[in-house]
Tab-separated table of C-alpha atoms in Angstrom:
chain	number	residue	atom	x	y	z
A	643	MET	CA	-36.667	-26.940	36.599
A	644	ARG	CA	-34.665	-29.724	35.059
A	645	LEU	CA	-31.013	-30.019	35.567
A	646	PRO	CA	-28.970	-30.881	32.543
A	647	THR	CA	-28.130	-34.516	32.355
A	648	PRO	CA	-24.477	-35.496	32.709
A	649	VAL	CA	-24.451	-36.638	29.101
A	650	THR	CA	-25.310	-33.181	27.795
A	651	SER	CA	-22.789	-31.409	29.951
A	652	GLN	CA	-20.125	-33.775	28.799
A	653	ALA	CA	-21.058	-33.071	25.208
A	654	VAL	CA	-20.775	-29.332	25.821
A	655	GLU	CA	-17.390	-29.771	27.422
A	656	GLU	CA	-16.326	-31.839	24.478
A	657	SER	CA	-17.226	-29.184	21.940
A	658	ASP	CA	-15.850	-26.398	24.165
A	659	ARG	CA	-12.388	-27.723	23.701
A	660	PHE	CA	-12.537	-26.773	20.076
A	661	LEU	CA	-13.841	-23.270	20.478
A	662	VAL	CA	-11.702	-21.204	18.184
A	663	ASP	CA	-11.419	-17.580	17.280
A	664	LEU	CA	-12.844	-17.378	13.789
A	665	GLU	CA	-11.129	-14.056	13.175
A	666	ARG	CA	-7.886	-15.965	12.918
A	667	PHE	CA	-9.129	-18.029	10.023
A	668	GLN	CA	-9.160	-17.120	6.392
A	669	GLY	CA	-12.305	-19.099	5.729
A	670	PRO	CA	-14.047	-22.439	6.214
A	671	LEU	CA	-11.231	-24.457	4.590
A	672	ASP	CA	-8.675	-22.817	6.873
A	673	LEU	CA	-10.764	-23.631	9.937
A	674	LEU	CA	-11.359	-27.191	8.785
A	675	LEU	CA	-7.665	-27.740	8.154
A	676	HIS	CA	-6.899	-26.400	11.606
A	677	LEU	CA	-9.339	-28.851	13.208
A	678	ILE	CA	-7.836	-31.739	11.243
A	679	ARG	CA	-4.153	-30.870	11.644
A	680	SER	CA	-4.306	-29.804	15.280
A	681	GLN	CA	-5.767	-33.172	16.244
A	682	ASP	CA	-3.383	-35.142	14.098
A	683	VAL	CA	-6.216	-36.638	12.129
A	684	ASP	CA	-5.469	-38.534	8.941
A	685	ILE	CA	-6.665	-36.230	6.186
A	686	PHE	CA	-7.476	-39.222	3.959
A	687	ASP	CA	-9.704	-40.714	6.640
A	688	ILE	CA	-11.409	-37.762	8.295
A	689	PRO	CA	-13.726	-38.730	11.177
A	690	ILE	CA	-16.468	-36.696	9.571
A	691	ALA	CA	-18.959	-36.875	12.441
A	692	ASP	CA	-16.489	-35.456	15.009
A	693	ILE	CA	-15.111	-32.819	12.702
A	694	THR	CA	-18.598	-31.701	11.648
A	695	GLY	CA	-19.592	-31.290	15.289
A	696	GLN	CA	-16.483	-29.245	16.078
A	697	PHE	CA	-16.900	-27.138	12.971
A	698	ILE	CA	-20.501	-26.265	13.777
A	699	ALA	CA	-19.647	-25.565	17.424
A	700	ALA	CA	-16.916	-23.182	16.307
A	701	ILE	CA	-19.153	-21.138	14.047
A	702	GLU	CA	-22.172	-21.190	16.347
A	703	ASN	CA	-20.346	-19.261	18.999
A	704	VAL	CA	-19.401	-16.308	16.871
A	705	GLU	CA	-22.199	-16.254	14.356
A	706	GLU	CA	-23.538	-12.849	15.310
A	707	ARG	CA	-20.195	-11.171	14.781
A	708	LEU	CA	-19.759	-12.409	11.228
A	709	THR	CA	-20.840	-10.433	8.219
A	710	LEU	CA	-23.525	-12.057	6.128
A	711	GLU	CA	-21.086	-12.959	3.362
A	712	ARG	CA	-18.547	-14.478	5.745
A	713	ALA	CA	-21.234	-16.335	7.676
A	714	GLY	CA	-22.542	-17.702	4.378
A	715	GLU	CA	-19.133	-19.103	3.496
A	716	PHE	CA	-18.912	-20.970	6.798
A	717	LEU	CA	-22.517	-22.148	6.671
A	718	GLU	CA	-22.072	-23.522	3.170
A	719	MET	CA	-19.186	-25.650	4.433
A	720	ALA	CA	-21.240	-26.774	7.420
A	721	ALA	CA	-23.977	-27.917	5.016
A	722	THR	CA	-21.412	-29.796	2.922
A	723	LEU	CA	-20.080	-31.549	6.026
A	724	VAL	CA	-23.549	-32.555	7.152
A	725	ARG	CA	-24.330	-33.917	3.680
A	726	ILE	CA	-21.119	-35.972	3.664
A	727	LYS	CA	-21.896	-37.220	7.140
A	728	ALA	CA	-25.320	-38.400	5.948
A	729	GLN	CA	-23.835	-40.083	2.908
A	730	MET	CA	-21.358	-41.935	5.105
A	731	LEU	CA	-24.252	-43.444	7.021
A	732	LEU	CA	-25.830	-44.871	3.892
A	733	PRO	CA	-24.857	-48.431	3.069
A	734	ARG	CA	-22.341	-48.462	0.257
A	735	ARG	CA	-22.632	-50.738	-2.692
A	736	ASP	CA	-19.322	-52.454	-3.257
A	737	ASP	CA	-20.071	-53.044	-6.926
A	738	LEU	CA	-19.891	-49.277	-7.547
A	739	LEU	CA	-16.177	-48.611	-7.589
A	740	ASP	CA	-16.063	-45.021	-8.768
A	741	ASP	CA	-15.829	-42.248	-6.165
A	742	ALA	CA	-17.055	-44.517	-3.468
A	743	ASP	CA	-15.938	-42.233	-0.627
A	744	PRO	CA	-18.187	-39.151	-0.259
A	745	ARG	CA	-15.271	-37.333	1.418
A	746	SER	CA	-12.924	-37.474	-1.577
A	747	GLU	CA	-13.888	-34.108	-3.118
A	748	LEU	CA	-13.522	-32.363	0.237
A	749	VAL	CA	-10.127	-33.987	0.793
A	750	ARG	CA	-8.981	-32.827	-2.641
A	751	ARG	CA	-10.021	-29.238	-1.849
A	752	LEU	CA	-8.363	-29.320	1.582
A	753	ILE	CA	-5.064	-30.548	0.190
A	754	GLU	CA	-5.175	-28.038	-2.633
A	755	TYR	CA	-5.878	-25.211	-0.193
A	756	GLU	CA	-3.146	-26.405	2.135
A	757	VAL	CA	-0.607	-26.228	-0.690
A	758	PHE	CA	-1.446	-22.587	-1.366
A	759	ARG	CA	-1.560	-21.770	2.324
A	760	GLU	CA	1.965	-23.141	2.563
A	761	VAL	CA	3.087	-21.126	-0.470
A	762	ALA	CA	1.646	-18.046	1.216
A	763	TYR	CA	3.968	-18.659	4.191
A	764	THR	CA	6.895	-18.961	1.787
A	765	LEU	CA	5.859	-15.661	0.218
A	766	ALA	CA	5.658	-14.003	3.639
A	767	ASP	CA	9.240	-15.097	4.336
A	768	ALA	CA	10.380	-13.846	0.940
A	769	GLU	CA	8.624	-10.538	1.557
A	770	ALA	CA	10.303	-10.085	4.929
A	771	ASP	CA	13.686	-10.942	3.418
A	772	ARG	CA	13.214	-8.554	0.517
A	773	ALA	CA	12.235	-5.774	2.936
A	774	LEU	CA	15.716	-5.962	4.437
A	775	HIS	CA	17.194	-4.767	1.155
A	776	ARG	CA	16.785	-1.105	0.416
A	777	GLY	CA	17.180	0.470	-2.971
A	778	LYS	CA	18.119	3.932	-4.038
A	779	GLY	CA	15.553	6.541	-3.086
A	780	TYR	CA	14.772	4.787	0.162
A	781	VAL	CA	16.077	7.489	2.450
A	782	GLU	CA	13.883	10.562	2.389
A	783	PRO	CA	15.420	13.558	0.668
A	784	ARG	CA	16.018	16.428	3.050
A	785	THR	CA	13.040	18.740	2.884
A	786	LEU	CA	12.916	22.504	3.297
A	787	PRO	CA	11.580	23.604	6.654
A	788	LYS	CA	7.884	24.231	6.524
A	789	SER	CA	6.827	27.856	6.843
A	790	SER	CA	4.915	27.062	9.996
A	791	GLU	CA	8.206	26.171	11.627
A	792	LEU	CA	9.366	29.791	11.385
A	793	PRO	CA	9.132	31.452	14.774
A	794	LEU	CA	5.934	33.396	15.011
A	795	GLU	CA	6.258	35.773	17.905
A	796	LEU	CA	2.794	37.049	18.305
A	797	THR	CA	0.926	37.171	21.555
A	798	ILE	CA	-2.793	36.762	21.847
A	799	GLU	CA	-3.043	40.444	22.811
A	800	GLU	CA	-1.313	41.545	19.629
A	801	PHE	CA	-3.542	39.286	17.621
A	802	LEU	CA	-6.635	40.775	19.265
A	803	GLU	CA	-5.393	44.280	18.636
A	804	ILE	CA	-5.022	43.551	14.944
A	805	ALA	CA	-8.410	41.892	14.795
A	806	LEU	CA	-10.044	44.915	16.451
A	807	SER	CA	-8.298	47.384	14.179
A	808	LEU	CA	-9.810	45.772	11.110
A	809	PRO	CA	-12.570	47.848	9.547
A	810	ALA	CA	-16.129	46.694	10.103
A	811	PRO	CA	-17.435	44.372	7.397
A	812	LEU	CA	-18.706	46.239	4.421
A	813	GLU	CA	-22.431	46.542	4.024
A	814	LYS	CA	-23.966	43.947	1.837
A	815	ARG	CA	-25.099	45.304	-1.461
A	816	PRO	CA	-27.229	43.694	-4.133
A	817	HIS	CA	-25.101	41.761	-6.551
A	818	ARG	CA	-24.240	43.500	-9.773
A	819	ALA	CA	-22.375	42.296	-12.804
A	820	PRO	CA	-18.790	43.219	-12.080
A	821	VAL	CA	-17.789	46.237	-14.058
A	822	LEU	CA	-14.331	46.940	-12.766
A	823	PRO	CA	-14.241	50.546	-11.629
A	824	VAL	CA	-10.468	50.550	-11.719
A	825	THR	CA	-7.645	48.585	-13.332
A	826	VAL	CA	-4.339	47.362	-11.988
A	827	ASP	CA	-2.527	49.801	-14.295
A	828	GLU	CA	-4.426	52.749	-12.856
A	829	LYS	CA	-3.523	51.598	-9.375
A	830	ILE	CA	0.109	51.279	-10.378
A	831	GLU	CA	0.001	54.941	-11.376
A	832	LEU	CA	-1.520	55.809	-8.026
A	833	TRP	CA	1.215	53.875	-6.189
A	834	TYR	CA	3.841	55.833	-8.151
A	835	LYS	CA	2.156	59.115	-7.237
A	836	ALA	CA	1.922	58.213	-3.592
A	837	LEU	CA	5.543	57.100	-3.442
A	838	LYS	CA	6.718	60.317	-5.084
A	839	ARG	CA	5.179	62.370	-2.328
A	840	LYS	CA	6.423	60.283	0.554
A	841	ALA	CA	9.543	58.306	1.337
A	842	ARG	CA	7.386	55.341	2.258
A	843	VAL	CA	3.740	54.432	2.231
A	844	GLN	CA	1.840	52.389	4.774
A	845	PHE	CA	0.344	49.497	2.824
A	846	GLY	CA	-2.790	49.168	4.952
A	847	LYS	CA	-3.639	52.869	4.677
A	848	PHE	CA	-3.210	52.908	0.918
A	849	ILE	CA	-5.341	49.811	0.495
A	850	GLY	CA	-8.099	51.048	2.772
A	851	ARG	CA	-8.397	54.511	1.204
A	852	TRP	CA	-11.204	53.487	-1.155
A	853	LYS	CA	-13.747	51.632	0.861
A	854	THR	CA	-14.605	48.947	-1.665
A	855	ARG	CA	-13.250	45.505	-2.108
A	856	VAL	CA	-12.388	45.904	-5.780
A	857	HIS	CA	-10.191	48.910	-5.046
A	858	ALA	CA	-8.446	47.065	-2.238
A	859	VAL	CA	-7.801	44.024	-4.424
A	860	MET	CA	-6.535	46.114	-7.331
A	861	SER	CA	-4.277	48.168	-5.079
A	862	PHE	CA	-2.887	44.956	-3.643
A	863	LEU	CA	-2.296	43.419	-7.091
A	864	ALA	CA	-0.685	46.633	-8.292
A	865	CYS	CA	1.650	46.549	-5.299
A	866	LEU	CA	2.596	42.917	-6.025
A	867	GLU	CA	3.188	43.784	-9.653
A	868	LEU	CA	5.483	46.675	-8.699
A	869	ALA	CA	7.375	44.476	-6.288
A	870	LYS	CA	7.797	41.877	-9.030
A	871	ARG	CA	9.124	44.508	-11.415
A	872	GLY	CA	11.540	45.625	-8.729
A	873	ARG	CA	10.103	49.144	-8.517
A	874	VAL	CA	9.132	48.917	-4.868
A	875	VAL	CA	10.471	47.159	-1.814
A	876	LEU	CA	8.191	45.763	0.874
A	877	ARG	CA	9.340	45.789	4.493
A	878	GLN	CA	7.777	44.313	7.567
A	879	ASP	CA	9.559	43.977	10.908
A	880	ARG	CA	7.750	40.835	11.902
A	881	PRO	CA	4.672	38.904	10.877
A	882	PHE	CA	1.458	40.953	11.063
A	883	SER	CA	3.225	44.201	11.905
A	884	THR	CA	2.809	47.271	9.693
A	885	LEU	CA	3.797	46.656	6.085
A	886	TRP	CA	5.709	49.554	4.526
A	887	VAL	CA	6.127	50.147	0.806
A	888	TYR	CA	9.354	51.902	-0.263
A	889	PRO	CA	10.373	52.993	-3.723
A	890	SER	CA	13.319	50.852	-4.722
A	891	GLU	CA	16.774	52.464	-4.600
A	892	ASP	CA	17.547	52.495	-8.328
A	893	ASP	CA	14.140	53.970	-9.000
A	894	GLU	CA	14.998	57.210	-7.264
A	895	ASP	CA	17.404	58.437	-9.913
A	896	SER	CA	14.865	57.972	-12.708
B	286	MET	CA	36.015	3.609	-19.995
B	287	LYS	CA	35.849	0.226	-18.323
B	288	THR	CA	32.634	-1.690	-18.946
B	289	THR	CA	32.225	-2.616	-15.293
B	290	ARG	CA	32.360	1.046	-14.255
B	291	ILE	CA	29.793	2.085	-16.876
B	292	VAL	CA	27.435	-0.683	-15.768
B	293	GLU	CA	27.997	0.294	-12.148
B	294	ALA	CA	27.211	3.946	-12.879
B	295	VAL	CA	23.941	3.083	-14.617
B	296	LEU	CA	22.884	0.690	-11.859
B	297	PHE	CA	23.831	3.194	-9.190
B	298	ALA	CA	21.721	5.923	-10.728
B	299	SER	CA	18.598	3.787	-11.107
B	300	GLU	CA	15.842	3.514	-8.537
B	301	THR	CA	14.246	0.498	-10.213
B	302	PRO	CA	15.584	-2.808	-11.545
B	303	LEU	CA	17.125	-2.594	-15.042
B	304	THR	CA	17.531	-5.469	-17.480
B	305	ALA	CA	20.907	-6.203	-19.027
B	306	ALA	CA	19.541	-5.029	-22.378
B	307	GLU	CA	18.458	-1.733	-20.854
B	308	ILE	CA	21.855	-1.172	-19.277
B	309	ALA	CA	23.552	-2.012	-22.577
B	310	ARG	CA	21.880	1.028	-24.123
B	311	ALA	CA	24.345	3.176	-22.172
B	312	SER	CA	26.938	2.672	-24.887
B	313	GLY	CA	26.941	1.493	-28.483
B	314	ASP	CA	29.839	-0.850	-27.755
B	315	LEU	CA	27.962	-2.767	-25.072
B	316	SER	CA	25.978	-5.949	-25.519
B	317	ALA	CA	23.617	-7.497	-22.979
B	318	LYS	CA	26.137	-10.281	-22.600
B	319	ASP	CA	28.918	-7.798	-21.728
B	320	VAL	CA	26.612	-6.294	-19.133
B	321	GLU	CA	25.847	-9.685	-17.570
B	322	GLN	CA	29.552	-10.374	-17.341
B	323	ALA	CA	30.291	-6.972	-15.836
B	324	ILE	CA	27.545	-7.500	-13.253
B	325	GLY	CA	29.164	-10.809	-12.302
B	326	GLU	CA	32.521	-9.055	-11.822
B	327	LEU	CA	30.955	-6.264	-9.800
B	328	CYS	CA	29.212	-8.769	-7.534
B	329	HIS	CA	32.545	-10.450	-6.791
B	330	GLU	CA	34.190	-7.083	-6.229
B	331	TYR	CA	31.501	-5.919	-3.778
B	332	GLU	CA	31.728	-9.235	-1.983
B	333	ALA	CA	35.527	-9.083	-1.737
B	334	GLU	CA	35.494	-5.474	-0.552
B	335	ASP	CA	32.748	-6.157	1.975
B	336	ARG	CA	30.553	-3.396	0.604
B	337	SER	CA	27.241	-2.476	2.210
B	338	VAL	CA	25.502	-2.879	-1.136
B	339	GLN	CA	25.208	-5.692	-3.626
B	340	ILE	CA	23.625	-6.163	-7.039
B	341	TYR	CA	20.498	-8.313	-6.759
B	342	PRO	CA	18.536	-9.975	-9.560
B	343	LEU	CA	14.892	-8.900	-9.420
B	344	GLY	CA	12.509	-10.122	-12.097
B	345	ASP	CA	14.428	-10.029	-15.365
B	346	GLY	CA	16.538	-7.082	-14.166
B	347	TYR	CA	19.135	-6.034	-11.622
B	348	GLN	CA	19.249	-3.419	-8.909
B	349	ILE	CA	21.807	-2.231	-6.385
B	350	LEU	CA	20.337	-2.783	-2.925
B	351	THR	CA	21.722	-2.541	0.572
B	352	ARG	CA	22.682	-5.791	2.224
B	353	PRO	CA	20.359	-7.148	4.897
B	354	GLU	CA	22.903	-6.616	7.705
B	355	TYR	CA	22.481	-2.873	7.275
B	356	ALA	CA	18.686	-2.918	7.501
B	357	PRO	CA	18.652	-1.976	11.213
B	358	TYR	CA	20.551	1.229	10.447
B	359	LEU	CA	18.177	2.163	7.675
B	360	GLU	CA	15.057	1.534	9.714
B	361	ARG	CA	15.449	4.964	11.252
B	362	PHE	CA	14.651	6.423	7.859
B	363	ASP	CA	11.542	4.283	7.516
B	364	SER	CA	9.214	7.262	7.272
B	365	ILE	CA	8.466	7.070	3.565
B	366	THR	CA	9.017	3.843	1.718
B	367	ARG	CA	7.961	1.351	4.351
B	368	THR	CA	6.665	-1.543	2.316
B	369	ASN	CA	3.345	-2.499	3.827
B	370	LYS	CA	3.301	-6.125	4.734
B	371	LEU	CA	0.600	-8.014	2.885
B	372	SER	CA	-2.217	-9.737	4.761
B	373	ARG	CA	-2.566	-13.505	4.809
B	374	ALA	CA	-5.584	-13.240	2.518
B	375	ALA	CA	-3.479	-11.231	0.062
B	376	LEU	CA	-0.563	-13.686	0.255
B	377	GLU	CA	-2.788	-16.727	-0.292
B	378	THR	CA	-4.514	-15.053	-3.218
B	379	LEU	CA	-1.155	-14.081	-4.727
B	380	ALA	CA	0.063	-17.661	-4.321
B	381	ILE	CA	-2.923	-18.951	-6.278
B	382	VAL	CA	-2.530	-16.314	-8.994
B	383	ALA	CA	1.203	-17.011	-9.269
B	384	TYR	CA	0.791	-20.776	-9.708
B	385	ARG	CA	-2.402	-20.850	-11.727
B	386	GLN	CA	-2.063	-17.782	-13.943
B	387	PRO	CA	-3.917	-16.826	-16.026
B	388	VAL	CA	-6.625	-17.345	-13.436
B	389	SER	CA	-10.154	-15.998	-12.940
B	390	ARG	CA	-11.697	-14.636	-9.762
B	391	LEU	CA	-13.974	-17.664	-9.586
B	392	GLU	CA	-11.048	-20.109	-9.584
B	393	VAL	CA	-9.367	-18.167	-6.762
B	394	GLU	CA	-12.593	-18.281	-4.770
B	395	GLU	CA	-12.968	-22.003	-5.315
B	396	VAL	CA	-9.517	-22.704	-3.923
B	397	ARG	CA	-9.786	-20.429	-0.880
B	398	GLY	CA	-13.472	-21.050	-0.217
B	399	VAL	CA	-14.093	-17.332	0.347
B	400	SER	CA	-14.933	-14.317	-1.772
B	401	ALA	CA	-11.926	-12.840	-3.586
B	402	ALA	CA	-13.207	-9.634	-5.203
B	403	GLY	CA	-11.897	-7.245	-2.547
B	404	VAL	CA	-8.471	-8.856	-2.246
B	405	LEU	CA	-7.994	-9.001	-6.012
B	406	ARG	CA	-8.908	-5.326	-6.382
B	407	ASN	CA	-6.449	-4.438	-3.653
B	408	LEU	CA	-3.637	-6.444	-5.249
B	409	TYR	CA	-4.461	-4.902	-8.612
B	410	GLU	CA	-4.290	-1.394	-7.159
B	411	ARG	CA	-0.923	-2.180	-5.601
B	412	GLY	CA	0.328	-3.278	-9.011
B	413	LEU	CA	1.076	-6.835	-7.864
B	414	ILE	CA	-1.335	-8.470	-10.314
B	415	GLU	CA	-2.668	-7.409	-13.682
B	416	VAL	CA	-5.371	-8.447	-16.108
B	417	VAL	CA	-3.632	-10.606	-18.690
B	418	ASP	CA	-6.561	-11.950	-20.674
B	419	ARG	CA	-10.252	-12.690	-20.742
B	420	ALA	CA	-11.572	-16.233	-20.616
B	421	GLU	CA	-13.832	-17.619	-23.290
B	422	GLY	CA	-17.367	-18.370	-22.266
B	423	LEU	CA	-20.116	-16.681	-20.325
B	424	GLY	CA	-19.344	-13.108	-19.324
B	425	ARG	CA	-15.757	-13.493	-20.584
B	426	PRO	CA	-14.338	-13.203	-17.048
B	427	LEU	CA	-11.051	-11.358	-16.492
B	428	LEU	CA	-7.960	-13.478	-16.081
B	429	TYR	CA	-5.243	-12.316	-13.719
B	430	GLY	CA	-1.482	-12.823	-13.666
B	431	THR	CA	1.396	-11.539	-11.550
B	432	THR	CA	3.452	-8.475	-12.480
B	433	LYS	CA	7.111	-7.429	-12.429
B	434	ARG	CA	6.351	-5.558	-9.244
B	435	PHE	CA	5.217	-8.848	-7.717
B	436	LEU	CA	8.678	-10.309	-8.414
B	437	ASP	CA	10.326	-7.181	-7.004
B	438	HIS	CA	8.151	-7.217	-3.871
B	439	PHE	CA	9.233	-10.759	-3.020
B	440	GLY	CA	12.777	-10.513	-4.361
B	441	LEU	CA	12.198	-13.178	-7.006
B	442	ARG	CA	13.783	-13.582	-10.433
B	443	ALA	CA	10.813	-15.434	-11.876
B	444	VAL	CA	7.613	-17.108	-10.755
B	445	ASP	CA	9.459	-20.422	-11.192
B	446	ASP	CA	11.611	-19.445	-8.185
B	447	LEU	CA	8.660	-20.278	-5.973
B	448	PRO	CA	8.867	-23.738	-4.435
B	449	LYS	CA	7.273	-26.584	-6.328
B	450	PRO	CA	4.184	-27.873	-4.516
B	451	GLU	CA	5.741	-31.349	-4.229
B	452	ASN	CA	8.697	-29.846	-2.343
B	453	LEU	CA	6.577	-28.112	0.259
B	454	GLU	CA	6.664	-29.430	3.771
B	455	ILE	CA	3.078	-30.471	3.875
B	456	ALA	CA	2.255	-33.544	5.778
B	457	LEU	CA	0.287	-35.440	3.197
B	458	ARG	CA	0.570	-38.217	5.669
B	459	THR	CA	-1.529	-41.281	5.851
B	460	GLU	CA	-1.754	-43.161	9.071
B	461	GLY	CA	1.636	-44.188	10.400
């Protein structure tokens, strides 16, 4: 086994100092700017070899946690840095004056990005300031209590009792085209008849008299219709207790 | 009826900023200029009487808003209209759109060095940017600009209220 040479370990230490949490950064330009600004490097004379090393060290350590798209963005910048680094090593011809420095395009992009990053901070301040001013409609209008907030005094025993008193599920029958055996109007007549004979009628008993679903539904609708017309009054002491149907007071004289 | 009181009534009843021209519609005798003047008087009055509200210019309109000192007392009612703070990605993207509008997705991506599709969609859904045009050329890409809601969200009168890049405190320093 070979022990690492002191040179290597020093190099690792060196790059360790610049390990950064990539999550904090908006992208490769943000990270690059951080490396440059935090070390007080002159942006117009970036030590490209150092910065490239730090940049690659930073993304190497978190590579597996990045999505492919995000990793691609950082890798593209790493490639750009390496290319610039290589170009810097080439001898430059002094007779070629135009864009002599291979870093100039990168510097332009960094400065441009930094401007917008700064504007973004200004916007964040403006947003926070604006949030301190509330307009009309800010305070929630008072809402009606929800029905579930009404006290429901029902014990589990009572609930079980009701569940057990329900008739067994009806037998399944082959499906037929629904020809209604009875109409709401007919049921209304039946309600009238029943209420003439008795002072009050137990809703559940009336509904359950015909053992089919259609009859139950029609009886129920007829009862609602009568209640809407004001011909009957529905009374129930508490939720789930027996529901009684009374003829309404003014109806008795007619 | 006094003009200031009419203007005050209209502003009071509105939940969104109103322009002077819109307020002037309250009465046939009112001009936008009268409204502007009345708003100026009302502002002085509220200031002098130390009211908890003031009339603020937002976009090209005005709205009565509570003063910032009272924000702590209103925070208890924060349940509904809490304005979600925008992410840094959203703020940077908005900054680029605001300064460069009309601007394409590609231009935004070039400046930030990252993909912008998701952020732009989000800002669009929040009504902070809108499609203002399509560029000439291949695919006729959509061009985005900021909206009135953008101005309202940041309490700005106009995009020009944003600081000029040359006034930003960026150290464009050279050595020394």
